[in-house]
Coordinates of C-alpha atoms and ligand atoms in Angstrom, one line a residue:
M1 CA -48.7 -4.0 -25.1
T2 CA -50.1 -5.9 -22.2
A3 CA -49.9 -4.0 -19.0
P4 CA -48.2 -6.5 -16.9
T5 CA -50.8 -7.0 -14.2
T6 CA -50.1 -10.8 -13.0
A7 CA -46.6 -12.2 -13.1
L8 CA -45.3 -14.2 -16.2
S9 CA -42.5 -16.7 -16.8
L10 CA -40.2 -16.9 -19.1
N11 CA -40.2 -19.9 -21.3
T12 CA -41.2 -21.0 -24.5
Q13 CA -44.6 -21.6 -24.0
N14 CA -44.8 -18.0 -23.2
L15 CA -43.2 -16.1 -25.7
A16 CA -46.0 -14.6 -27.6
E17 CA -47.2 -13.0 -24.4
V18 CA -43.7 -11.9 -23.4
A19 CA -43.5 -9.9 -26.7
D20 CA -46.9 -8.6 -26.2
R21 CA -45.1 -7.2 -23.1
G22 CA -42.6 -5.0 -24.8
I23 CA -39.9 -7.4 -24.5
A24 CA -38.2 -8.9 -28.4
V25 CA -38.5 -12.0 -28.5
P26 CA -36.6 -14.9 -30.8
T27 CA -38.3 -15.1 -34.0
Y28 CA -36.8 -18.0 -35.6
D29 CA -37.6 -21.6 -34.4
R30 CA -35.5 -22.8 -32.2
S31 CA -36.4 -26.5 -32.3
A32 CA -34.4 -26.3 -35.9
V33 CA -31.1 -24.8 -33.7
S34 CA -28.5 -27.3 -34.1
P35 CA -25.3 -27.8 -31.3
G36 CA -22.1 -26.5 -33.3
I37 CA -20.5 -24.4 -30.3
V38 CA -20.1 -25.7 -26.6
H39 CA -19.1 -22.4 -24.5
F40 CA -17.4 -22.5 -20.9
G41 CA -18.0 -19.8 -18.3
V42 CA -21.8 -19.1 -19.0
G43 CA -21.7 -16.1 -16.7
G44 CA -23.1 -12.7 -17.8
F45 CA -20.5 -11.4 -20.2
H46 CA -21.0 -14.8 -22.4
R47 CA -24.6 -13.8 -22.4
A48 CA -24.1 -9.8 -23.2
H49 CA -21.7 -10.4 -26.2
M50 CA -21.5 -14.0 -28.0
A51 CA -24.9 -15.6 -27.1
M52 CA -26.5 -12.4 -28.3
V53 CA -24.2 -12.3 -31.3
L54 CA -25.4 -15.9 -32.5
D55 CA -29.1 -14.9 -31.3
D56 CA -28.6 -11.9 -33.9
L57 CA -27.4 -14.3 -36.5
L58 CA -30.5 -16.9 -35.8
G59 CA -33.2 -14.2 -36.2
A60 CA -31.6 -13.2 -39.8
G61 CA -32.1 -17.0 -41.1
L62 CA -28.4 -17.5 -40.6
A63 CA -26.0 -19.8 -38.3
A64 CA -28.9 -22.8 -37.3
D65 CA -26.6 -25.3 -37.1
W66 CA -24.3 -23.2 -34.4
G67 CA -26.4 -22.7 -31.6
I68 CA -24.6 -23.0 -27.9
V69 CA -24.6 -25.4 -25.6
G70 CA -23.2 -23.9 -22.5
A71 CA -21.2 -26.0 -20.1
G72 CA -20.1 -25.6 -16.2
V73 CA -17.3 -27.5 -14.1
L74 CA -17.3 -25.5 -10.9
P75 CA -19.9 -26.4 -8.0
H76 CA -21.5 -23.0 -8.3
D77 CA -22.3 -23.5 -11.4
V78 CA -25.4 -25.5 -10.4
A79 CA -27.2 -21.9 -10.5
M80 CA -27.1 -21.3 -13.8
R81 CA -28.0 -25.4 -14.9
D82 CA -30.9 -24.4 -12.7
A83 CA -32.2 -21.0 -13.7
L84 CA -31.9 -21.6 -17.3
A85 CA -33.4 -25.6 -17.3
D86 CA -36.3 -24.2 -16.1
Q87 CA -36.8 -21.3 -18.8
D88 CA -36.0 -23.6 -21.6
H89 CA -32.0 -21.8 -21.7
L90 CA -34.2 -18.8 -22.7
Y91 CA -33.1 -15.0 -20.3
T92 CA -33.2 -11.5 -20.9
L93 CA -30.6 -9.0 -22.1
T94 CA -31.3 -5.7 -21.5
L95 CA -29.4 -3.0 -22.5
K96 CA -29.4 0.3 -20.5
H97 CA -28.8 3.5 -21.9
A98 CA -27.4 6.5 -20.2
D99 CA -30.5 8.4 -20.6
G100 CA -32.4 5.9 -18.4
A101 CA -34.0 4.1 -22.0
K102 CA -33.9 0.5 -21.4
E103 CA -33.8 -2.3 -24.8
R104 CA -34.6 -5.4 -23.6
R105 CA -35.1 -8.7 -25.6
V106 CA -35.1 -12.6 -25.0
I107 CA -31.9 -14.5 -26.2
G108 CA -32.4 -18.0 -27.6
S109 CA -29.1 -19.1 -28.9
I110 CA -28.2 -21.3 -25.8
I111 CA -30.4 -24.2 -26.3
D112 CA -29.1 -26.5 -23.6
Y113 CA -26.5 -26.3 -20.7
R114 CA -24.6 -29.1 -19.5
F115 CA -22.9 -29.1 -15.4
G116 CA -19.6 -31.3 -16.1
P117 CA -20.2 -33.2 -12.4
D118 CA -23.9 -34.5 -13.4
D119 CA -22.6 -36.2 -16.3
P120 CA -18.6 -36.0 -17.1
A121 CA -18.9 -38.8 -19.8
G122 CA -22.0 -36.9 -21.7
L123 CA -20.3 -33.6 -22.0
L124 CA -17.2 -35.1 -22.9
N125 CA -19.1 -36.8 -25.3
L126 CA -20.7 -34.0 -26.7
L127 CA -17.4 -32.6 -26.9
T128 CA -16.4 -35.7 -29.3
D129 CA -19.1 -35.0 -31.4
E130 CA -18.1 -33.8 -35.0
T131 CA -20.8 -31.2 -34.8
I132 CA -19.1 -29.5 -31.8
R133 CA -16.8 -27.4 -34.3
I134 CA -16.2 -24.9 -31.5
V135 CA -15.6 -24.5 -28.1
S136 CA -15.1 -20.9 -26.6
L137 CA -14.5 -19.5 -23.0
T138 CA -15.0 -16.5 -20.7
V139 CA -13.6 -18.7 -18.2
T140 CA -12.3 -15.6 -16.5
E141 CA -8.2 -14.2 -16.6
G142 CA -7.5 -16.5 -13.5
G143 CA -8.8 -20.0 -15.0
Y144 CA -6.0 -19.8 -17.4
N145 CA -3.6 -21.3 -15.0
V146 CA -0.9 -18.5 -15.6
N147 CA 1.8 -17.9 -13.3
P148 CA 1.8 -14.2 -13.7
V149 CA 5.6 -13.5 -13.8
T150 CA 6.8 -16.5 -15.9
G151 CA 3.9 -16.6 -18.2
E152 CA 4.5 -19.9 -17.6
F153 CA 1.7 -22.8 -17.0
I154 CA 1.0 -23.7 -13.2
T155 CA 1.7 -27.6 -13.0
D156 CA 0.8 -28.1 -9.4
E157 CA -2.5 -26.7 -9.4
P158 CA -4.3 -29.3 -7.4
T159 CA -7.0 -29.8 -9.8
I160 CA -4.7 -29.8 -13.0
V161 CA -2.6 -32.1 -11.0
A162 CA -6.0 -34.5 -10.5
D163 CA -6.9 -34.0 -14.0
V164 CA -3.7 -34.9 -15.7
E165 CA -3.7 -38.1 -13.6
A166 CA -7.1 -38.6 -14.6
L167 CA -5.9 -38.2 -18.5
R168 CA -3.0 -40.4 -17.7
A169 CA -5.5 -43.1 -16.5
G170 CA -7.9 -42.7 -19.0
E171 CA -10.6 -41.4 -16.9
L172 CA -12.9 -38.8 -17.0
P173 CA -11.8 -35.1 -16.5
A174 CA -13.4 -32.5 -14.3
T175 CA -11.6 -29.0 -15.4
V176 CA -11.9 -27.4 -18.6
F177 CA -8.3 -28.2 -19.5
G178 CA -9.0 -32.0 -18.6
Y179 CA -12.3 -31.6 -20.9
V180 CA -11.1 -29.6 -23.6
V181 CA -7.7 -31.9 -24.0
S182 CA -9.6 -35.3 -23.6
A183 CA -12.0 -34.6 -25.8
L184 CA -9.2 -33.2 -28.5
R185 CA -7.5 -36.8 -27.7
A186 CA -10.6 -38.7 -28.6
R187 CA -11.6 -36.9 -31.9
R188 CA -7.7 -37.7 -33.0
E189 CA -8.2 -41.2 -32.3
A190 CA -11.3 -41.3 -34.3
G191 CA -10.4 -39.2 -36.9
I192 CA -12.8 -36.3 -36.6
A193 CA -11.4 -32.9 -37.3
P194 CA -10.5 -31.1 -33.9
F195 CA -12.8 -28.0 -32.6
T196 CA -11.4 -24.4 -32.6
V197 CA -10.9 -23.3 -29.2
Q198 CA -12.0 -19.8 -29.1
S199 CA -11.1 -17.6 -25.9
C200 CA -13.3 -14.8 -25.0
D201 CA -11.5 -13.7 -22.2
N202 CA -9.8 -10.6 -21.0
I203 CA -6.4 -11.4 -21.8
S204 CA -3.5 -10.1 -24.4
E205 CA -3.3 -12.4 -26.8
N206 CA -6.0 -14.4 -25.5
G207 CA -5.9 -17.2 -28.3
D208 CA -2.0 -17.2 -28.3
V209 CA -2.2 -17.6 -24.2
A210 CA -5.0 -20.6 -24.6
A211 CA -2.9 -22.6 -27.1
K212 CA 0.4 -22.3 -24.7
M213 CA -1.7 -23.7 -21.9
F214 CA -3.8 -25.9 -23.5
S215 CA -0.9 -27.2 -24.9
A216 CA 1.3 -27.4 -21.7
F217 CA -1.6 -29.3 -20.2
A218 CA -1.7 -31.7 -22.9
R219 CA 2.2 -32.1 -22.4
L220 CA 2.0 -33.6 -18.9
V221 CA -0.3 -36.0 -20.2
D222 CA 0.8 -37.3 -24.1
A223 CA 3.7 -35.5 -25.5
E224 CA 2.7 -36.2 -29.1
L225 CA -0.7 -35.5 -28.4
A226 CA 0.6 -32.0 -27.6
E227 CA 2.5 -31.3 -30.6
W228 CA -1.1 -32.4 -32.5
I229 CA -2.8 -29.9 -30.8
A230 CA -0.3 -26.8 -31.3
E231 CA 0.3 -27.8 -34.7
S232 CA -3.9 -29.3 -35.9
V233 CA -6.1 -26.5 -33.3
A234 CA -6.9 -23.1 -34.2
F235 CA -7.0 -20.5 -30.7
P236 CA -8.4 -17.2 -32.4
N237 CA -7.1 -14.1 -30.5
S238 CA -9.9 -11.7 -29.8
M239 CA -11.0 -8.2 -27.9
V240 CA -14.2 -8.6 -26.3
D241 CA -16.0 -5.2 -24.7
R242 CA -19.1 -4.6 -23.3
I243 CA -19.2 -3.5 -19.7
T244 CA -21.7 -6.2 -18.1
P245 CA -22.1 -6.0 -14.4
A246 CA -23.1 -9.3 -12.2
T247 CA -26.8 -9.6 -12.3
T248 CA -28.4 -8.2 -8.9
D249 CA -32.0 -8.9 -7.1
D250 CA -32.6 -5.3 -8.4
D251 CA -32.4 -6.5 -11.9
R252 CA -34.6 -9.1 -11.1
A253 CA -37.1 -6.7 -9.6
D254 CA -36.7 -4.1 -12.6
L255 CA -37.6 -6.5 -14.9
L256 CA -40.6 -7.7 -13.2
T257 CA -42.1 -4.3 -12.2
D258 CA -41.7 -3.1 -15.7
T259 CA -42.8 -5.9 -18.0
G260 CA -44.4 -8.6 -15.0
V261 CA -42.0 -11.0 -16.7
T262 CA -39.9 -13.3 -14.1
D263 CA -36.2 -14.3 -15.2
A264 CA -34.5 -16.1 -12.7
W265 CA -31.2 -14.9 -14.3
P266 CA -31.6 -12.0 -16.2
V267 CA -28.7 -10.0 -17.9
V268 CA -28.4 -6.2 -17.8
A269 CA -25.4 -4.6 -19.7
E270 CA -24.5 -1.2 -21.5
P271 CA -25.5 -0.9 -25.0
F272 CA -21.6 -0.6 -26.1
F273 CA -20.8 -3.7 -28.0
Q274 CA -16.9 -4.6 -29.2
W275 CA -15.6 -8.1 -30.5
V276 CA -12.7 -7.9 -32.8
L277 CA -12.0 -11.3 -34.0
E278 CA -8.8 -13.3 -36.0
D279 CA -10.0 -14.9 -38.9
D280 CA -8.3 -18.6 -37.6
F281 CA -10.8 -21.5 -37.5
T282 CA -9.8 -24.9 -37.5
S283 CA -13.6 -26.3 -38.6
G284 CA -15.6 -23.6 -39.9
R285 CA -17.4 -20.5 -37.9
P286 CA -20.5 -18.6 -37.9
P287 CA -20.6 -16.2 -40.5
Y288 CA -19.9 -13.7 -37.2
E289 CA -19.3 -10.4 -39.6
E290 CA -23.0 -10.3 -40.6
A291 CA -23.4 -9.5 -36.7
R292 CA -21.1 -6.5 -36.4
V293 CA -18.0 -8.6 -35.6
Q294 CA -14.7 -7.3 -37.1
V295 CA -13.2 -10.5 -38.5
V296 CA -9.4 -9.5 -39.0
D297 CA -5.9 -10.6 -39.3
D298 CA -4.5 -9.0 -36.1
V299 CA -6.1 -8.4 -33.0
Q300 CA -3.2 -7.7 -31.2
P301 CA -3.4 -3.7 -31.6
Y302 CA -6.9 -3.7 -30.5
E303 CA -6.5 -5.8 -27.8
H304 CA -3.5 -3.8 -26.3
M305 CA -5.8 -0.8 -26.7
K306 CA -8.8 -2.1 -25.0
L307 CA -6.9 -3.8 -22.0
R308 CA -4.4 -1.1 -21.9
L309 CA -7.1 2.0 -21.6
L310 CA -10.5 0.5 -20.5
N311 CA -9.6 -2.4 -18.1
S312 CA -6.3 -0.9 -16.6
G313 CA -8.9 2.3 -16.6
H314 CA -11.2 0.2 -14.2
Q315 CA -8.3 -0.7 -12.3
G316 CA -7.5 3.3 -11.6
L317 CA -11.4 3.4 -11.1
A318 CA -11.6 0.6 -8.7
Y319 CA -9.2 1.4 -5.6
F320 CA -9.2 5.0 -5.3
G321 CA -12.9 4.7 -5.1
L322 CA -13.1 2.2 -3.3
L323 CA -11.0 3.8 -0.5
G324 CA -12.6 7.0 -1.2
G325 CA -15.8 6.0 0.2
Y326 CA -18.1 4.8 -3.5
T327 CA -19.6 1.6 -4.1
F328 CA -20.7 2.3 -8.0
A329 CA -18.6 3.4 -11.0
H330 CA -20.5 6.1 -11.9
E331 CA -20.8 7.3 -7.9
A332 CA -16.5 7.8 -8.6
M333 CA -16.5 9.2 -11.8
A334 CA -19.0 11.7 -10.3
N335 CA -16.4 12.9 -8.6
P336 CA -14.7 15.9 -10.9
D337 CA -10.9 14.9 -10.2
I338 CA -11.1 10.9 -10.8
P339 CA -12.0 11.2 -15.1
V340 CA -9.7 13.5 -15.1
Y341 CA -6.6 11.8 -13.2
L342 CA -7.9 8.7 -15.3
R343 CA -7.6 10.3 -18.7
R344 CA -4.3 11.5 -17.6
Y345 CA -3.5 8.2 -17.1
M346 CA -4.9 7.2 -20.8
D347 CA -3.1 9.9 -22.5
E348 CA 0.1 10.5 -21.1
E349 CA 0.7 6.6 -19.9
G350 CA -1.7 4.0 -21.6
T351 CA -1.7 5.8 -25.0
P352 CA 2.5 6.1 -25.8
S353 CA 2.7 2.0 -24.5
L354 CA 0.3 1.3 -27.6
A355 CA 1.1 0.3 -31.0
P356 CA -0.3 2.7 -34.1
L357 CA -4.1 2.0 -34.5
P358 CA -4.1 3.7 -38.2
G359 CA -8.0 4.2 -38.8
I360 CA -8.9 4.6 -35.0
D361 CA -9.7 7.6 -33.3
L362 CA -8.2 7.3 -29.8
D363 CA -9.2 10.5 -28.2
A364 CA -13.3 9.5 -29.0
Y365 CA -12.1 6.0 -28.0
K366 CA -10.7 7.4 -24.5
D367 CA -13.9 10.0 -24.3
S368 CA -16.2 7.1 -24.8
L369 CA -14.6 4.7 -21.9
I370 CA -15.3 8.0 -19.9
E371 CA -18.6 8.5 -20.6
R372 CA -19.1 4.6 -20.5
F373 CA -17.6 4.4 -16.9
S374 CA -20.2 6.8 -16.1
N375 CA -23.2 5.8 -17.5
P376 CA -25.4 6.2 -14.2
E377 CA -27.5 3.0 -15.3
I378 CA -25.1 0.4 -15.5
R379 CA -24.9 0.7 -11.4
D380 CA -21.3 -1.2 -11.9
T381 CA -19.8 -2.0 -8.4
L382 CA -16.3 -0.8 -7.7
A383 CA -15.9 -4.4 -5.9
R384 CA -16.3 -6.4 -9.1
L385 CA -13.8 -3.8 -11.0
G386 CA -11.7 -4.5 -7.9
A387 CA -11.7 -8.0 -7.7
E388 CA -9.5 -10.7 -8.4
S389 CA -6.5 -8.2 -8.6
S390 CA -3.7 -10.0 -8.6
D391 CA -5.3 -11.7 -11.9
R392 CA -5.9 -7.9 -13.8
I393 CA -2.8 -5.7 -12.7
P394 CA -0.1 -7.8 -13.8
K395 CA -1.7 -8.7 -17.3
W396 CA -3.1 -5.3 -18.1
L397 CA -1.1 -2.3 -15.9
L398 CA 2.1 -4.0 -15.6
P399 CA 3.2 -4.0 -19.1
V400 CA 2.0 -0.9 -19.9
V401 CA 4.5 0.2 -17.0
K402 CA 7.6 -2.1 -18.2
D403 CA 6.6 -0.9 -21.7
N404 CA 7.2 2.9 -20.6
L405 CA 9.8 2.5 -18.4
A406 CA 12.0 1.0 -21.4
S407 CA 10.9 3.7 -24.0
G408 CA 11.1 6.7 -21.3
H409 CA 7.5 7.3 -21.2
P410 CA 6.0 8.2 -17.7
I411 CA 4.7 6.2 -15.4
E412 CA 3.6 7.8 -12.6
V413 CA -0.5 7.4 -12.5
A414 CA 0.3 3.5 -13.2
A415 CA 2.6 3.6 -10.3
A416 CA -0.2 5.4 -8.2
I417 CA -2.7 2.6 -8.9
C418 CA -0.6 0.0 -8.2
A419 CA 0.1 2.0 -4.4
S420 CA -4.0 1.9 -4.5
W421 CA -4.5 -2.0 -4.6
A422 CA -1.3 -2.1 -2.1
R423 CA -3.6 0.3 0.2
Y424 CA -6.7 -1.6 -0.8
A425 CA -5.2 -4.3 0.2
E426 CA -4.7 -3.4 3.6
G427 CA -8.5 -4.5 4.1
H428 CA -9.7 -1.1 5.5
D429 CA -11.2 1.8 3.8
E430 CA -10.1 5.3 5.3
S431 CA -12.6 5.6 8.2
G432 CA -11.9 1.9 9.0
G433 CA -14.7 0.2 7.7
R434 CA -13.5 -3.3 6.5
F435 CA -13.1 -4.3 2.7
T436 CA -13.7 -8.2 1.8
I437 CA -11.1 -8.7 -0.6
V438 CA -12.4 -11.2 -3.3
D439 CA -8.8 -12.2 -4.7
R440 CA -7.4 -15.9 -4.7
Y441 CA -4.2 -14.4 -3.2
A442 CA -6.5 -12.7 -0.4
D443 CA -4.6 -13.8 2.4
E444 CA -1.6 -13.7 1.2
L445 CA -2.4 -10.1 -0.6
Q446 CA -3.7 -9.0 3.1
S447 CA -1.0 -10.0 5.1
V448 CA 1.8 -8.4 2.9
A449 CA 0.2 -5.3 2.9
S450 CA -0.5 -5.4 6.7
T451 CA 3.7 -4.9 6.9
Q452 CA 3.9 -1.8 4.4
G453 CA 3.7 0.8 7.7
E454 CA 7.3 -0.5 8.3
D455 CA 8.1 -1.8 5.1
P456 CA 6.7 0.3 2.3
L457 CA 8.4 -2.0 -0.4
A458 CA 6.6 -5.3 0.4
F459 CA 4.0 -5.4 -1.2
V460 CA 6.0 -4.7 -5.0
R461 CA 8.8 -7.3 -3.4
Q462 CA 6.1 -10.0 -4.3
E463 CA 7.6 -10.8 -7.6
Q464 CA 4.7 -13.1 -8.4
F465 CA 3.0 -10.0 -9.6
F466 CA 5.5 -7.5 -9.8
G467 CA 8.7 -9.2 -10.8
C468 CA 11.6 -6.8 -10.6
L469 CA 9.9 -3.9 -10.1
A470 CA 11.2 -3.5 -6.9
E471 CA 14.6 -2.7 -7.3
E472 CA 13.4 0.1 -10.2
P473 CA 13.9 3.4 -8.5
R474 CA 11.7 5.4 -11.5
F475 CA 9.2 2.9 -10.4
T476 CA 9.3 2.5 -6.4
E477 CA 9.7 6.5 -6.0
P478 CA 6.5 7.3 -7.9
Y479 CA 5.1 4.5 -6.2
L480 CA 6.2 5.1 -2.7
K481 CA 5.0 8.5 -3.1
A482 CA 1.5 7.8 -3.7
L483 CA 1.3 5.0 -0.9
T484 CA 2.4 7.8 1.0
S485 CA -0.3 10.2 0.0
L486 CA -2.6 7.8 0.2
H487 CA -2.1 6.6 4.0
E488 CA -1.7 10.7 4.6
R489 CA -4.1 12.3 2.6
G490 CA -6.3 10.0 1.3
A491 CA -8.1 8.7 -2.1
K492 CA -9.5 12.0 -2.8
E493 CA -7.1 14.1 -2.1
T494 CA -4.7 11.8 -3.8
A495 CA -6.4 12.2 -7.1
R496 CA -7.2 15.6 -6.8
R497 CA -3.3 16.2 -6.8
L498 CA -2.7 13.3 -9.8
A499 CA -5.4 15.3 -11.9
A500 CA -3.9 18.7 -11.5
H501 CA -0.4 17.4 -12.1
E502 CA 0.7 18.7 -8.1
E503 CA 3.3 16.8 -6.8
L504 CA 2.5 13.7 -4.2
Ligands
NAD1 N1 -18.1 -8.9 -17.4 C1 -17.7 -8.1 -18.3 O1 -18.3 -6.9 -18.5 C2 -16.8 -8.3 -19.0 C3 -16.5 -8.1 -20.6 C4 -15.4 -8.1 -21.3 C5 -14.8 -9.6 -21.0 N2 -15.6 -10.4 -19.8 C6 -14.8 -11.6 -19.9 O2 -15.4 -12.6 -19.4 C7 -15.1 -13.0 -17.8 C8 -15.8 -13.6 -17.1 O3 -17.1 -12.5 -17.1 P1 -18.4 -12.5 -16.3 O4 -18.7 -11.3 -16.0 O5 -19.2 -13.3 -17.4 O6 -18.2 -13.6 -15.4 P2 -18.8 -14.3 -14.2 O7 -18.7 -14.1 -12.8 O8 -20.4 -14.0 -14.6 O9 -19.1 -15.8 -15.5 C9 -17.7 -16.5 -15.1 C10 -18.3 -17.8 -15.5 O10 -16.6 -18.3 -15.6 C11 -16.8 -19.6 -14.6 N3 -15.5 -19.9 -14.4 C12 -14.1 -19.3 -13.5 N4 -13.1 -19.4 -13.4 C13 -13.3 -21.1 -13.9 C14 -12.6 -22.2 -14.1 N5 -11.2 -21.7 -14.0 N6 -13.0 -23.2 -14.7 C15 -14.1 -22.9 -15.4 N7 -15.1 -21.9 -15.5 C16 -14.8 -21.0 -14.5 C17 -17.6 -19.8 -13.7 O11 -18.0 -20.4 -13.0 C18 -19.0 -18.6 -14.6 O12 -19.6 -19.6 -15.2 C19 -14.1 -12.1 -17.5 O13 -13.1 -12.5 -16.8 C20 -13.4 -11.1 -18.5 O14 -12.7 -12.1 -18.9 C21 -16.1 -9.3 -19.0
44H2 O1 -13.9 -9.1 -16.3 P1 -12.8 -8.6 -16.1 O2 -12.2 -9.5 -14.1 O3 -11.9 -9.0 -16.9 O4 -12.3 -7.5 -15.7 C1 -13.2 -6.2 -15.0 C2 -13.1 -5.1 -16.2 O5 -12.7 -4.5 -15.8 C3 -14.3 -5.6 -17.0 O6 -14.9 -7.0 -17.0 C4 -14.8 -4.5 -18.2 O7 -15.9 -4.6 -17.6 C5 -15.0 -5.4 -19.3 O8 -13.6 -5.6 -19.9 C6 -15.7 -4.2 -20.3 O9 -15.3 -4.9 -21.6

């Protein structure tokens, strides 16, 4: 291994030298990889997860016709376009183990990137081309445009209204919905088989939700087209898992210090990887199972396990941690009470809401979650976990509350987590410092939270998030006790009492 004396840019030409500096590089001929997948939402997670799987397959001499073309439609996606373009769409993935060990590799499966606004017709033509057989998505929970209480498509969102008009007028789209539905319409007219729409977002029944939302969008354009989409396009469900924090300047600096390689947008993630995928594809798929993907007939039990234990657990960690003055997930996990009350939530509330999971050792799974949250090398911020709560709590935690209310199982900790969100939404911590609430409903949430001194149930009366839970005493009683305790005793003491099963 060459000592990293000079800075070396990551690009195709420098790959041999990058390898000399201790980073594994693609051994396959990237120029022979042709596009088969368009991925919307190329952020940290896609690059740590699905793109790595394709890179593994390419490295094994498979899937050469399943190269990924990234696509972005939001203004800030220019940053990813430029970062990737300058390095031939290569990037480094660093897996950080809890003991400090780092596994580094260069991923080569993304072969191009299209920023929609640069050339909407070009992106649409690509999506219409028969070589594209999968359109995959990590556009976040909010990207599916679902009303959290009714579960229906939000039809009056301005970008959606504009795209519906554009498609009706035969003009070019701007949103993911517009691109996918325009392309499917064009393929249908040209007699080209539709692609599969493969969601990789953290949403329960993500494929079914995508099917419903894309069909609802199409219905606004053309009812017959919507029917054809519902009948002809596969939307497989999946459970995806790998904690991938947002990239920081420290990550770029670490890579440079350790190896001398510069990467404009490296990805850092935990070593754990899981992808459980429903085998339902319209026009073929890569041999995913050759790269650790569990291809199954029914994903739902795995999805529920992950969303209700891991992601809801993250919600339990985020607001208590931020209110308690912590910045990183592992710092909050080092408070002895926090892992204990999180485990109480997982054992007493999350677990009874799950269907049987034959062959899965749930205790080992929950132990591993506590370990993964505690990994000090990942430096996952509580701010990331606590962002866009209005898209997360209703989709991950409230289904546990509703199922347990129906079955008579406990909901005390889940109610306390809801109260911690309400307390956090007040926008200040316990020493008077300010939080920046990152949520598309931030103003509304903060304004309602500011009234809960006089009206402690104000936050849960927001039916668009909580449905009718404000009318349910079995929920409001523990919720009010937790909210009062958070105000009067603070997050750390409230966590201690929850951990110790003491009265709040
Ligand atoms: N980060 C993780 O640990 C992790 C793990 C499992 C699953 N996921 C899933 O992946 C999603 C993305 O996570 P990430 O860490 O890559 O985030 P990120 O912020 O790095 O990337 C998100 C991408 O989605 C795009 N996007 C957001 N809203 C959109 C919209 N309305 N239309 C089109 N594009 C949109 C953004 O422009 C960006 O390219 C999560 O919301 C989650 O559902 C993430
Ligand atoms: O990325 P989000 O918005 O779905 O949720 C935040 C975290 O809970 C999530 O990213 C987890 O880290 C991830 O789901 C682990 O696989």
